[in-house]
CSV table of C-alpha atoms in Angstrom, one decimal:
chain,number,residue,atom,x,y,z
A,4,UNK,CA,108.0,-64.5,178.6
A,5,UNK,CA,110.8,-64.3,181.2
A,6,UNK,CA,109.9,-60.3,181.6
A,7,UNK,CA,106.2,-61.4,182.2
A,8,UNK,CA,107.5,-63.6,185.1
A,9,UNK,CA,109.6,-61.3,186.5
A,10,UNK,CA,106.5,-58.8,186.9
A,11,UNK,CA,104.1,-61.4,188.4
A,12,UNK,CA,107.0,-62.2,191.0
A,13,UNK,CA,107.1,-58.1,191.7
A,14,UNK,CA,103.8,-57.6,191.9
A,15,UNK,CA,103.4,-60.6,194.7
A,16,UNK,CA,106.0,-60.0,196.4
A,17,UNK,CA,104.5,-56.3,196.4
A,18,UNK,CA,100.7,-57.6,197.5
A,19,UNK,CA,102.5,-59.8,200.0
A,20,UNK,CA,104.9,-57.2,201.5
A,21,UNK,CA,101.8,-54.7,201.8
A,22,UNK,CA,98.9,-57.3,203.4
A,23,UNK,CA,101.7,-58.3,206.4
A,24,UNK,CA,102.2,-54.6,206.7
A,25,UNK,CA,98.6,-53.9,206.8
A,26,UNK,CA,98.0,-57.1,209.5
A,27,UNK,CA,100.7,-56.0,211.6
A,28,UNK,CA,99.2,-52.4,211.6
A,29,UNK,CA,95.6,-54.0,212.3
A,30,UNK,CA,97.0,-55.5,215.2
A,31,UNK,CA,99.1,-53.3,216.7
A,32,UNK,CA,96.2,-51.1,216.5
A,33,UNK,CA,94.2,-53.6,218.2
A,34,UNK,CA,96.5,-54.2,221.1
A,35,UNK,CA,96.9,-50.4,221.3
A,36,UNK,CA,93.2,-50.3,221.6
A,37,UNK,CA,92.9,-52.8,224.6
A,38,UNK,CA,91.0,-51.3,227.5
A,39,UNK,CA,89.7,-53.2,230.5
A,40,UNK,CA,88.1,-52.2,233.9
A,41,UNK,CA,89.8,-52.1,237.2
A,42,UNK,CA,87.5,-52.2,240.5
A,43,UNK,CA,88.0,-49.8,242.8
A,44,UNK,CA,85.1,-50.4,245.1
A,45,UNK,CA,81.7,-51.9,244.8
A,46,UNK,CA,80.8,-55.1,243.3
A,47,UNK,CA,81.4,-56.7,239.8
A,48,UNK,CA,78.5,-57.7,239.1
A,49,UNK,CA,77.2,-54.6,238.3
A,50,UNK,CA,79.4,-54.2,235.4
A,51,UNK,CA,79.5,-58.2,234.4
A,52,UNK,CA,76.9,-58.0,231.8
A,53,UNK,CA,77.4,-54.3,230.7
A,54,UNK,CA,79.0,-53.0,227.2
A,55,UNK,CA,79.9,-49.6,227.0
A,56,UNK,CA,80.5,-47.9,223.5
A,57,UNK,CA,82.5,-45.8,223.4
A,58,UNK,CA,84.6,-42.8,221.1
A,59,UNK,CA,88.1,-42.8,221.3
A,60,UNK,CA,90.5,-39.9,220.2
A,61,UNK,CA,94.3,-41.0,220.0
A,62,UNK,CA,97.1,-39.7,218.0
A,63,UNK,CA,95.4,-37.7,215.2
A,64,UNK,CA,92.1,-40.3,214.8
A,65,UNK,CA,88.7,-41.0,216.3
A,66,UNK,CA,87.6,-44.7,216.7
A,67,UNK,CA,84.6,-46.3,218.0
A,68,UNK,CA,85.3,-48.8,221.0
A,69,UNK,CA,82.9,-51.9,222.9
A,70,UNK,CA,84.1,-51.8,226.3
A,71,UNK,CA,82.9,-54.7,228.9
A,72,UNK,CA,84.7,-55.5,232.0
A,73,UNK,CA,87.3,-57.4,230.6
A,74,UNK,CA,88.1,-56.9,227.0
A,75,UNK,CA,87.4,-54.4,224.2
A,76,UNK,CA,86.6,-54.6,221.1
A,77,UNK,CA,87.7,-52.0,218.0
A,78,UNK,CA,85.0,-51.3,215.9
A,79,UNK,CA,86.1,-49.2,213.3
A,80,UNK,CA,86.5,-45.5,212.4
A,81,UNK,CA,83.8,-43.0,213.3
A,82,UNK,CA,84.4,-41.3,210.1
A,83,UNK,CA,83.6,-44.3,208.0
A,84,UNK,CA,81.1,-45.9,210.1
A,85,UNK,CA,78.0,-46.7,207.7
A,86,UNK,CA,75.9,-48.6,210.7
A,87,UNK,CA,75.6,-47.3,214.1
A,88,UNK,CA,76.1,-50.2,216.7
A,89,UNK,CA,72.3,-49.9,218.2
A,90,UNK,CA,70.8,-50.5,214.7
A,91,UNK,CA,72.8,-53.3,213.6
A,92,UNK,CA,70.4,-55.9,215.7
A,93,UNK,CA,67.6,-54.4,213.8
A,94,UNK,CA,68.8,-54.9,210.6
A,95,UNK,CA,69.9,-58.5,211.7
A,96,UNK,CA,66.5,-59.5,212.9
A,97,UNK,CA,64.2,-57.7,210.8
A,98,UNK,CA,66.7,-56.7,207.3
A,99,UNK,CA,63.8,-56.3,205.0
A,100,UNK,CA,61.8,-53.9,207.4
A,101,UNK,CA,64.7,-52.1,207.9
A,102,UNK,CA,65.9,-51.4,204.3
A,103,UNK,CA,66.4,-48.0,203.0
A,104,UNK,CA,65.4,-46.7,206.8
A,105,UNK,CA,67.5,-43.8,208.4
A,106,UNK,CA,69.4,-44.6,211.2
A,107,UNK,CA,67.8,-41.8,213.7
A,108,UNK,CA,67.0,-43.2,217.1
A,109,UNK,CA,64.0,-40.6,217.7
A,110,UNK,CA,62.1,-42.3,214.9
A,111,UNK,CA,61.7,-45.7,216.0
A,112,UNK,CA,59.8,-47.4,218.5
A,113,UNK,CA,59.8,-50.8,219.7
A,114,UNK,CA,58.2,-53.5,222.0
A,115,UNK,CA,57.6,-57.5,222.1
A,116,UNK,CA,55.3,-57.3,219.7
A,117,UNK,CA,55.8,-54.5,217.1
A,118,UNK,CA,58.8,-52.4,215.5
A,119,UNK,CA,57.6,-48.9,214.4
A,120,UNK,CA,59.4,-46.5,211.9
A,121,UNK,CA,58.7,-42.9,211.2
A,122,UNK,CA,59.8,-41.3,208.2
A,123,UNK,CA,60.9,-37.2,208.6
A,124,UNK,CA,59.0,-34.7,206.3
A,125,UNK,CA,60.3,-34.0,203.4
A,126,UNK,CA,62.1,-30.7,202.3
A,127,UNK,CA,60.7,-28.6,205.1
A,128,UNK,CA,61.9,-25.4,203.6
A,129,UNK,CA,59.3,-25.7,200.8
A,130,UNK,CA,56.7,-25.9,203.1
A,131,UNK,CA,54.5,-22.2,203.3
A,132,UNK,CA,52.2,-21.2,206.2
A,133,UNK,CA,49.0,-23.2,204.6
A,134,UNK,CA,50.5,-25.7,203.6
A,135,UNK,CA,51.3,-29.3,205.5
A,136,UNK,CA,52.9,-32.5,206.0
A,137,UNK,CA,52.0,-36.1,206.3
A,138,UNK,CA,53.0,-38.5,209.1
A,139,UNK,CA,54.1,-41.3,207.2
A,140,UNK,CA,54.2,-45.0,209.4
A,141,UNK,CA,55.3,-48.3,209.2
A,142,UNK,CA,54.5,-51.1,211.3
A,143,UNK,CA,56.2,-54.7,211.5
A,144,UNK,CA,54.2,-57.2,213.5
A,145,UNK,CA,56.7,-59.1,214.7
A,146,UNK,CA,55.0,-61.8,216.0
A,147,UNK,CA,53.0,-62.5,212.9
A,148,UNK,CA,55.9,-60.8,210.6
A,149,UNK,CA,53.7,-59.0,208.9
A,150,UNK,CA,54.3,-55.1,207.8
A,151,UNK,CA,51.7,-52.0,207.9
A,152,UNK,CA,52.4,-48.9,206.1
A,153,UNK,CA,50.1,-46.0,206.2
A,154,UNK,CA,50.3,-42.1,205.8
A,155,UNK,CA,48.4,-39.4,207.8
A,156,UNK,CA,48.0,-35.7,206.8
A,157,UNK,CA,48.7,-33.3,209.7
A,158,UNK,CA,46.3,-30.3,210.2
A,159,UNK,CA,48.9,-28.4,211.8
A,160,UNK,CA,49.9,-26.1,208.9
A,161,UNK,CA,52.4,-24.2,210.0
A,162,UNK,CA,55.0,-22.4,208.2
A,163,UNK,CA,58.1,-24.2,209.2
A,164,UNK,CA,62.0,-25.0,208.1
A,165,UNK,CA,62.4,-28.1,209.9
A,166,UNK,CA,60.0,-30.8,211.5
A,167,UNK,CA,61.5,-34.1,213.5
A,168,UNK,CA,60.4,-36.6,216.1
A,169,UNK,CA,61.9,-36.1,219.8
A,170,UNK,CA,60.0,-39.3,221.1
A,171,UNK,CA,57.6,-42.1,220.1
A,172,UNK,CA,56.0,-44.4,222.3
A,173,UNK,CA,52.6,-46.9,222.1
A,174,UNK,CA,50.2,-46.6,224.6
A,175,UNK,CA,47.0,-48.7,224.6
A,176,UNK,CA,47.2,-49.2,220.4
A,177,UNK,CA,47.7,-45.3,220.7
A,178,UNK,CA,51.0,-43.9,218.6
A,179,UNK,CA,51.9,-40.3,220.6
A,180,UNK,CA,54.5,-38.7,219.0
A,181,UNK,CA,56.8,-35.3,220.4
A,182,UNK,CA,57.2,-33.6,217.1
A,183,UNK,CA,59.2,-30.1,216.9
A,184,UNK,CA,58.7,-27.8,214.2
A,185,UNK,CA,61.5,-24.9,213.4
A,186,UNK,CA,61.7,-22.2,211.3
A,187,UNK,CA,64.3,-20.6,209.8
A,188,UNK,CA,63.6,-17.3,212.0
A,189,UNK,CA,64.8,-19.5,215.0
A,190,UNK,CA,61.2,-20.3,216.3
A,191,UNK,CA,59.9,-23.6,217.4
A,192,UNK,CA,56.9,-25.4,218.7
A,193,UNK,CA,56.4,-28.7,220.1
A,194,UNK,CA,53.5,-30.4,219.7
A,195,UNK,CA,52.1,-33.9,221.3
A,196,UNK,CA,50.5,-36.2,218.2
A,197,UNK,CA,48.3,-39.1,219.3
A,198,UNK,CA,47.3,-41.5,215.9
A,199,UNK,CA,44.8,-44.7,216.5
A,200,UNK,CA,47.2,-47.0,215.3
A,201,UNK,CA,44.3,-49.6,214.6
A,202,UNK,CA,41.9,-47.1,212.6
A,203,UNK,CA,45.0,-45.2,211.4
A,204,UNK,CA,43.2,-42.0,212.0
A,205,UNK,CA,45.0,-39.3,213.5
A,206,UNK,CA,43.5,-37.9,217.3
A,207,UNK,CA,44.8,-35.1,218.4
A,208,UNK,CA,47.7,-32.4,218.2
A,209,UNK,CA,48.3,-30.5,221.0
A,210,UNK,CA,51.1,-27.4,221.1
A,211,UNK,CA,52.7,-27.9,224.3
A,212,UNK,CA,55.3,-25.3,224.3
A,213,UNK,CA,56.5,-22.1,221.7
A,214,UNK,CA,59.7,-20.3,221.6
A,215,UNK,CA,60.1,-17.3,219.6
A,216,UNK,CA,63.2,-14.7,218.9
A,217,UNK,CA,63.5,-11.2,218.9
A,218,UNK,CA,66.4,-8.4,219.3
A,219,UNK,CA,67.2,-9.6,222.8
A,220,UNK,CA,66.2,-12.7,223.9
A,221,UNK,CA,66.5,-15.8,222.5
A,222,UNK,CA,63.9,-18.9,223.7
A,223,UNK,CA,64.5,-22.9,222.5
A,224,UNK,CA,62.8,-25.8,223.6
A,225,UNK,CA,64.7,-29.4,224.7
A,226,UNK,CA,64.1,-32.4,225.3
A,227,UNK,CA,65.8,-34.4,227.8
A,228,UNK,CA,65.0,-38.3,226.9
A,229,UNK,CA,67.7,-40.6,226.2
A,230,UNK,CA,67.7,-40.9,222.2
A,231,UNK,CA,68.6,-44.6,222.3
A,232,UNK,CA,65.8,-45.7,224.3
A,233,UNK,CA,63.5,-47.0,221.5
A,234,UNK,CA,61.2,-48.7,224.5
A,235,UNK,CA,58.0,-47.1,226.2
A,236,UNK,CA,58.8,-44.4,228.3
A,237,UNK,CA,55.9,-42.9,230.6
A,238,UNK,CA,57.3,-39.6,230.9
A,239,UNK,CA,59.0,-37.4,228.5
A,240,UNK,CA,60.6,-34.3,230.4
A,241,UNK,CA,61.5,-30.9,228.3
A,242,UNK,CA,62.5,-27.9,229.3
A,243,UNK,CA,62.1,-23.9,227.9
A,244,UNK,CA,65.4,-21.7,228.4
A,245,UNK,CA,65.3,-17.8,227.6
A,246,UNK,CA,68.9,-16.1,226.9
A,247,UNK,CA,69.8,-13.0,227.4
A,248,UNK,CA,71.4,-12.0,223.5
A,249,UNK,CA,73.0,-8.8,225.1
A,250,UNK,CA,74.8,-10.7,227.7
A,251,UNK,CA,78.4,-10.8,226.6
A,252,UNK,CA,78.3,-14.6,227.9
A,253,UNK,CA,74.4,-14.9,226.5
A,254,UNK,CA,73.3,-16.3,229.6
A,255,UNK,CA,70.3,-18.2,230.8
A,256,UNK,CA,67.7,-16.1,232.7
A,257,UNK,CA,65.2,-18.3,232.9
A,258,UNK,CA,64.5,-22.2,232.4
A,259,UNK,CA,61.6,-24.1,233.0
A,260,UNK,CA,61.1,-27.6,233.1
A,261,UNK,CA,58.0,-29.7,232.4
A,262,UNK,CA,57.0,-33.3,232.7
A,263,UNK,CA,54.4,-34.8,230.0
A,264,UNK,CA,52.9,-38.0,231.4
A,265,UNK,CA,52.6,-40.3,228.0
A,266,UNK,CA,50.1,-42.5,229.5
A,267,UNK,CA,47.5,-40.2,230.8
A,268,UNK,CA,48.5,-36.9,228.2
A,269,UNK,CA,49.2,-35.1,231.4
A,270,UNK,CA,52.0,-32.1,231.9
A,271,UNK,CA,53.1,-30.8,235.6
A,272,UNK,CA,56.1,-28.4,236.0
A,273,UNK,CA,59.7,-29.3,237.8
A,274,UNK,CA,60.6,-26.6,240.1
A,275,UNK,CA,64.6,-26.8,240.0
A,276,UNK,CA,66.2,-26.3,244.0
A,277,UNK,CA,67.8,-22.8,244.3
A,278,UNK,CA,70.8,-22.4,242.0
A,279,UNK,CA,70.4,-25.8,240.4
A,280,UNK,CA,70.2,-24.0,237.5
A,281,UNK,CA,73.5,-22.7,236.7
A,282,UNK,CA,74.4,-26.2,237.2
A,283,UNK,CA,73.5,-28.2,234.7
A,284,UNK,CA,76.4,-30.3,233.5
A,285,UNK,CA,74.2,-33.9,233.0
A,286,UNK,CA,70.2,-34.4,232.2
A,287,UNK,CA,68.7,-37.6,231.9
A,288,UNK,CA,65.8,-39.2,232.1
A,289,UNK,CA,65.0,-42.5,233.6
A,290,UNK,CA,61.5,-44.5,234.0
A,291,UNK,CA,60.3,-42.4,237.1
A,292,UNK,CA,63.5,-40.1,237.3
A,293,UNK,CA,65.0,-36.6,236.0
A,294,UNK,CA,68.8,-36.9,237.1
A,295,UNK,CA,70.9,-33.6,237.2
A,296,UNK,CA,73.9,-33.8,238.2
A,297,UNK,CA,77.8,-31.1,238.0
A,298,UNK,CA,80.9,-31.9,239.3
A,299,UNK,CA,83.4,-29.3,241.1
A,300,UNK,CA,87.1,-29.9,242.0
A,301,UNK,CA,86.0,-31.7,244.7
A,302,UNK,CA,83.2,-33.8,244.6
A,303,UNK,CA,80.2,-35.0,242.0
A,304,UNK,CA,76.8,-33.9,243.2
A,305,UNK,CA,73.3,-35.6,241.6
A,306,UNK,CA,70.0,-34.4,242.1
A,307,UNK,CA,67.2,-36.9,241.8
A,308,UNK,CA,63.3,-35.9,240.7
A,309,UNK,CA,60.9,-38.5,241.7
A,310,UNK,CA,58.4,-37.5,238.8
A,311,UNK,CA,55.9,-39.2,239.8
A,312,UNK,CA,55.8,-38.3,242.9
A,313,UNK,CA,56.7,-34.9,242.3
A,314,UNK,CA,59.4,-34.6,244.5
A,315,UNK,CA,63.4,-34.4,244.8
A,316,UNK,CA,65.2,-36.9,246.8
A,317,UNK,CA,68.1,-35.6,249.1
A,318,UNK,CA,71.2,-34.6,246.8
A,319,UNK,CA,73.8,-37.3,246.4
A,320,UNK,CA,77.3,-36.5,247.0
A,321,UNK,CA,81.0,-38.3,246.0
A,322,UNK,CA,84.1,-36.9,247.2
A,323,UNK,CA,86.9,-37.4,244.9
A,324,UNK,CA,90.3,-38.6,246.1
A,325,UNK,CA,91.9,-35.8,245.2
A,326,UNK,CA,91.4,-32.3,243.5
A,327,UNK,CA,90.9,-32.6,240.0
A,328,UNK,CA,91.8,-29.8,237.4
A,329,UNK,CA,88.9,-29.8,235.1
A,330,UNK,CA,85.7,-29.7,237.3
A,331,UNK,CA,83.1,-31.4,234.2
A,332,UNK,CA,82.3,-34.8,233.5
A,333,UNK,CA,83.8,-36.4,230.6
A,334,UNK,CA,80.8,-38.5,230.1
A,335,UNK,CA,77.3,-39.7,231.6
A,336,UNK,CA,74.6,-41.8,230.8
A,337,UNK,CA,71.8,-43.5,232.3
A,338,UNK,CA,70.0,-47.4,232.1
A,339,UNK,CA,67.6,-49.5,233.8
A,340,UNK,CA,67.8,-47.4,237.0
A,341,UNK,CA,71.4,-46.7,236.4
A,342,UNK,CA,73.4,-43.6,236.5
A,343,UNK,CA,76.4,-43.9,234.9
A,344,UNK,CA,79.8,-41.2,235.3
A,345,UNK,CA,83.1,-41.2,234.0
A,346,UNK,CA,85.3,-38.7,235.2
A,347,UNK,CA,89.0,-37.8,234.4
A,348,UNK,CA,90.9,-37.6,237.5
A,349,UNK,CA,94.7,-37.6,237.5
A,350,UNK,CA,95.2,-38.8,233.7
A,351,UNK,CA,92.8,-41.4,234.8
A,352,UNK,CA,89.2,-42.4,233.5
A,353,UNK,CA,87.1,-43.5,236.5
A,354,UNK,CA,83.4,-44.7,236.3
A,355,UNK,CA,81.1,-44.8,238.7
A,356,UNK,CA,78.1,-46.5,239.0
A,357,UNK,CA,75.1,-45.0,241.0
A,358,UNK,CA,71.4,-46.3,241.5
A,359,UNK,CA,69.2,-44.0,240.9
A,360,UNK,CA,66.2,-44.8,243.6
A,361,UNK,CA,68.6,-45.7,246.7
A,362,UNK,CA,71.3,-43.2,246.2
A,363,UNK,CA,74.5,-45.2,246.5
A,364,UNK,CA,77.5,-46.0,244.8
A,365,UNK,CA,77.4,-49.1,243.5
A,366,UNK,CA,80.7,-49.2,241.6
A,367,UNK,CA,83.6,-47.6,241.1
A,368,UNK,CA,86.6,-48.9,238.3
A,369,UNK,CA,89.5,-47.4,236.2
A,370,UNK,CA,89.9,-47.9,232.8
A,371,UNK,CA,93.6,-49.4,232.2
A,372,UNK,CA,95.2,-49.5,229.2
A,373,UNK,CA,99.0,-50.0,229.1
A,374,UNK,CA,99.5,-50.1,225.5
A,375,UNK,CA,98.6,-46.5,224.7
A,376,UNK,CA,102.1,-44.3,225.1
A,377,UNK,CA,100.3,-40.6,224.3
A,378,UNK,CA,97.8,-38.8,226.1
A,379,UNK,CA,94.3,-40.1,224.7
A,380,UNK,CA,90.4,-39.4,225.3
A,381,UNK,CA,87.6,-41.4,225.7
A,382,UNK,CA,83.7,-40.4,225.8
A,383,UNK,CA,81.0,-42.9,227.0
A,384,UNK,CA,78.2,-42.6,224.3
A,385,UNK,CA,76.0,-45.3,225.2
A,386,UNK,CA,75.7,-48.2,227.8
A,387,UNK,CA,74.2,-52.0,226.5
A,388,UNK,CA,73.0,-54.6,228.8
A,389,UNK,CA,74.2,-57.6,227.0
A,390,UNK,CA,71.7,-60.7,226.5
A,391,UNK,CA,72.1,-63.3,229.0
């Protein structure tokens, strides 16, 4: 009995010794892990409401960090992160919709009213020219909370490896879809779906662009929409590059960019200014903007595409202080008229914020964090607007 005493009083002072070990290594990590912003110029309150998450690499591991202008926030490790940050409201507000639902970005849409969810084809690779797939969707209601699940069969038939969704959007009860087929051979073809949501018929699917590869040139076909823009978006810009396989640096001889207007099924080309093209460091796409922008030793410069009105605005440029070594950003982003840039410069992390329409600088901070004694890295992967 005494022995049997003795090995409880081990064993807790063993769970006890380990759980104050693990807490003090939780919250060293934490304070380790304390970033706040640092104005430089500009005003604060374009960052007051603003949460920026962010990957961190320090020491030998990579976290996941919520940034806002005064405290951060450690999420947890990338590596064992089971719920990415943008779908955890989802799952909140609508968990039983949401169960058993991949977590891509591209396949969800939602407004006000309605959430939509489409599910990827099934083991592509099976599929043989002849044969075809089924758009499978599911609507909630969210104002009746009521759920609609219906599948479609595509006429396309194609013989294909792989098929996903590069945009959805709603537009007058009408579900358009960018789907991209790819085959193993390297070839791919974009097509714009349109489905009556209402009759749950399918309307239309148009091929808008076709790569194919041969001995010497390689052709692929991107799409330059933010992925975590679930909203309506009325254009959806993609371009077609052609590389040269027997260049020793495979390089880009030709790229063309196109426009498709969601709303009225239109598509007008993007004419790039004169050497733009070798300079493609940033896309993105906002509302009524394509937003290109490099950086060299010197200075950031961002080229602005009224889409719309099909035309570019006069080049924006920002000087920085001082040279810097590595002429790339380390991270941009765009949001509600936003352009977003963090640079390294001088073992520091600056951001700068930009609006898109007027051209200027509307913000400029440093990241500080004194807690972190080795050299660390920190990427910008998306930009929240928090509730107010």
């Amino acid at each position: 009995m005494k022995k049997y005493w003795q090995l409880l009083l081990i064993t807790g002072i063993i769970v006890v010794t380990f759980t104050v070990h693990y807490i003090q290594v939780v919250n060293a990590k934490d304070k380790e892990y304390n970033f706040t912003f640092e104005k430089i110029s500009g005003d604060d309150k374009y960052i007051d409401s603003l949460m920026f998450e962010t990957s961190v690499e320090y020491r030998l591991g990579y976290n996941s960090l919520l940034i806002s202008k005064d405290e951060s926030t450690l999420i947890e490790s990338i590596h064992n992160r089971t719920v990415p940050i943008m779908f955890q409201r989802l799952i909140d507000e609508h968990k039983s919709f949401m169960r058993g639902k991949a977590f891509i970005e591209n396949n969800y849409f939602e407004d006000d009213t309605k959430l939509i969810y489409m599910k990827d084809p099934e083991e592509g690779w099976k599929v043989k020219e002849g044969d075809t797939y089924s758009y499978e969707v599911d609507v909630l209601d969210k104002v009746k909370d009521e759920r609609t699940s219906f599948a479609i069969e595509s006429q396309l038939k194609n013989r294909y490896n792989w098929v996903f969704y590069n945009d959805i959007t709603v537009v007058d009860n009408e579900l358009k879809l960018i789907v991209k087929q790819v085959d193993n051979d390297g070839s791919e073809k974009m097509y714009h779906v349109i489905i009556d949501l209402k009759k749950q018929q399918l309307l239309s699917e148009t091929l808008l662009e076709e790569a194919t590869m041969d001995e010497t040139t390689r052709r692929s076909i991107d799409s330059h929409n933010s992925y975590s823009n679930l909203g309506h978006e009325k254009y959806h810009v993609y371009s077609i590059s052609s590389v040269d396989l027997k260049s020793p640096e495979q390089d880009v001889t030709s790229r063309q960019f196109s426009a498709l207007n969601t709303e009225t099924n239109e598509i007008t080309d993007i004419q790039l200014p004169e050497g733009l093209d070798h300079n493609l460091q940033s896309i993105e796409v906002d509302d009524n903007y394509l937003v290109i922008a490099y950086s060299t030793k010197e200075e950031i410069v961002i080229y602005r595409y009224n889409i719309g009105q099909q035309r570019w605005l006069e080049p924006i440029t920002e000087p920085y202080p001082v040279k810097i070594l590595i002429p790339e950003f380390n991270s941009t982003t765009s949001l509600n008229g936003k352009f977003y840039v963090m640079t390294e410069v001088n073992n520091d992390y600056v951001l700068k914020i930009f609006d898109i329409e007027q051209g200027t600088l509307l913000y400029e901070g440093k990241l500080i964090n004194n807690n972190m004694k080795q050299k660390y890295y920190i990427h910008i992967t998306d930009v929240y607007e928090s509730e107010k």
